[in-house]
PDB file of C-alpha atoms and ligand atoms in Angstrom:
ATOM      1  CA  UNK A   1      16.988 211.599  87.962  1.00 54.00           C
ATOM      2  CA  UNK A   2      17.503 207.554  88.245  1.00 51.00           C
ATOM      3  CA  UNK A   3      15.159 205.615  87.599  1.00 53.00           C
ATOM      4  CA  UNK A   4      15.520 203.889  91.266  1.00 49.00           C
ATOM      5  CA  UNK A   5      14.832 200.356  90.881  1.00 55.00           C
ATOM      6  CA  UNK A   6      15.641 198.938  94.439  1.00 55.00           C
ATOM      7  CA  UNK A   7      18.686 197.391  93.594  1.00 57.00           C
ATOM      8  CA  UNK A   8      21.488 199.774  92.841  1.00 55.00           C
ATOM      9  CA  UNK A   9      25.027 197.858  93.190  1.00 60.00           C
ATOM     10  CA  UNK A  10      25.387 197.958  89.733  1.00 63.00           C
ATOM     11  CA  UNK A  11      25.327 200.832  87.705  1.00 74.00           C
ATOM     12  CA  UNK A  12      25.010 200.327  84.321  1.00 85.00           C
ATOM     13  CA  UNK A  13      27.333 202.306  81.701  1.00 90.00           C
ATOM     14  CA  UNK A  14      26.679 202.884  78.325  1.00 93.00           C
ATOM     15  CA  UNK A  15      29.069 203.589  75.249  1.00 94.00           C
ATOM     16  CA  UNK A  16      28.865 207.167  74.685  1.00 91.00           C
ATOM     17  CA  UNK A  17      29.790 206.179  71.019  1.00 94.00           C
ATOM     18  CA  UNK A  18      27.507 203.073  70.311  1.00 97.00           C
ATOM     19  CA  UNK A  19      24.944 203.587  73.340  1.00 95.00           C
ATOM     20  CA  UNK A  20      25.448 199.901  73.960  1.00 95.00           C
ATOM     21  CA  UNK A  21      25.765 199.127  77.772  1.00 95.00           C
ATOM     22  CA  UNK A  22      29.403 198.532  78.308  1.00 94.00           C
ATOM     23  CA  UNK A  23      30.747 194.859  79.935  1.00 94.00           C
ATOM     24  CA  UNK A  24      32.864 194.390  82.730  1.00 92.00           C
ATOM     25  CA  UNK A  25      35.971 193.365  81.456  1.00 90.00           C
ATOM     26  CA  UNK A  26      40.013 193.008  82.462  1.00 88.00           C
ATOM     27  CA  UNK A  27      41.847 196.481  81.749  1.00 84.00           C
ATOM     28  CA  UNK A  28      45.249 197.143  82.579  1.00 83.00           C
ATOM     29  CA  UNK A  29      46.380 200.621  83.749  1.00 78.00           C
ATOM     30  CA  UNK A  30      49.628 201.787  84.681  1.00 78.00           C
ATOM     31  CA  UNK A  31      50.007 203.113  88.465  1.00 74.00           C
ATOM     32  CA  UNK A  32      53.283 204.145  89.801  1.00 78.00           C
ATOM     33  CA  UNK A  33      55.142 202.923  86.721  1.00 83.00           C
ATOM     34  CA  UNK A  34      53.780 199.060  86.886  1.00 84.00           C
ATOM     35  CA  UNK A  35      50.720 197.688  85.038  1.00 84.00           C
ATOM     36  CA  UNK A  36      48.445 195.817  86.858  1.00 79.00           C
ATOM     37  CA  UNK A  37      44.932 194.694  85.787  1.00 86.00           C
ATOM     38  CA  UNK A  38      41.638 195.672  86.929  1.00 84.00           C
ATOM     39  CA  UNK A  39      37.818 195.425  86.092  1.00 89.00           C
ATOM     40  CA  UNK A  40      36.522 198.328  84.295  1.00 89.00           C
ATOM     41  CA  UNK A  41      33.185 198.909  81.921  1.00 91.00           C
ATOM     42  CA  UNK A  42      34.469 198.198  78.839  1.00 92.00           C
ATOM     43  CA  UNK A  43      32.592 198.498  75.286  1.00 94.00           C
ATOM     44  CA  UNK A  44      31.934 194.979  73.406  1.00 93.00           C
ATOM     45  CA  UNK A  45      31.930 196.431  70.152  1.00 95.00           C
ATOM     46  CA  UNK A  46      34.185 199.550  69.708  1.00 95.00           C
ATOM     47  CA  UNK A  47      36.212 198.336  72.713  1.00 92.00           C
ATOM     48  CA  UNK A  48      36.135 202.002  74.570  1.00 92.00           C
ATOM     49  CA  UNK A  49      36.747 201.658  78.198  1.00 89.00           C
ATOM     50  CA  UNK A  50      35.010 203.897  80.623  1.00 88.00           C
ATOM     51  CA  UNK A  51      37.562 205.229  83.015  1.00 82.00           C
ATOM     52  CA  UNK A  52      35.438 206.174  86.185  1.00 80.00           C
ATOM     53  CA  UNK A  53      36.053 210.026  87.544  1.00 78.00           C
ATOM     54  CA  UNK A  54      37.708 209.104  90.562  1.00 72.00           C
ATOM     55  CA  UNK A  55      40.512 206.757  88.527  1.00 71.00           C
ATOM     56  CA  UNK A  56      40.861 209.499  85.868  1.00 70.00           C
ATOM     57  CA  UNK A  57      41.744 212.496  88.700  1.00 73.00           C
ATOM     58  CA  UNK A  58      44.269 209.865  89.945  1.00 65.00           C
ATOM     59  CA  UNK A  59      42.607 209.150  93.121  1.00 62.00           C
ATOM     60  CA  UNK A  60      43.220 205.201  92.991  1.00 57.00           C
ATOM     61  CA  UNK A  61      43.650 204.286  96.327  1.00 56.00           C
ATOM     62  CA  UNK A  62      40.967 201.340  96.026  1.00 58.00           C
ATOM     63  CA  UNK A  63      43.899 199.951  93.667  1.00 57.00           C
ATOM     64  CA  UNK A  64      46.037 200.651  95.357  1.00 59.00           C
ATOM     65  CA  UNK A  65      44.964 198.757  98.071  1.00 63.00           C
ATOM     66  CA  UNK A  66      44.119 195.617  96.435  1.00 62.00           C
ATOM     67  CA  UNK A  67      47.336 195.412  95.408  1.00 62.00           C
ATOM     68  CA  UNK A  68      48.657 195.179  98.287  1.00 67.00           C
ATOM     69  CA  UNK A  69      46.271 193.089  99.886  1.00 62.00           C
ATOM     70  CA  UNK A  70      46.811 190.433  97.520  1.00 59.00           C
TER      71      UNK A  70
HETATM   72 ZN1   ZN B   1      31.227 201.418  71.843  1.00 65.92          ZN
END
């Protein structure tokens, strides 16, 4: 049901509390005991972060990764 618009590398979040479309922004998460910071949607006004599905069932390989890469 998107409304396809040709260009789809970013997908645009929205506060489910303020309906505002949420900014990337730093976030720091905990992984294996050490905090680290990454780039997540993040509200400008109520400052809610949206934690994408895959990073909320644990599945943070990605991170993971660029941690190590760096
Ligand atoms: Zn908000």
């Amino acid at each position: 049901m998107s409304q396809g618009k040709g260009q789809g590398a970013e997908k645009v979040i929205e506060c489910m509390k303020c309906g505002i479309v949420m900014e990337l922004g730093n976030v720091e998460v905990t992984y294996l005991n050490s905090k680290f910071p990454i780039q997540l949607p993040k509200c400008p006004q109520c400052g809610l972060v949206y934690i994408p599905e895959e990073l909320a069932t644990g599945k943070m390989l990605e991170v993971e990764k660029a941690l190590e890469d760096k």
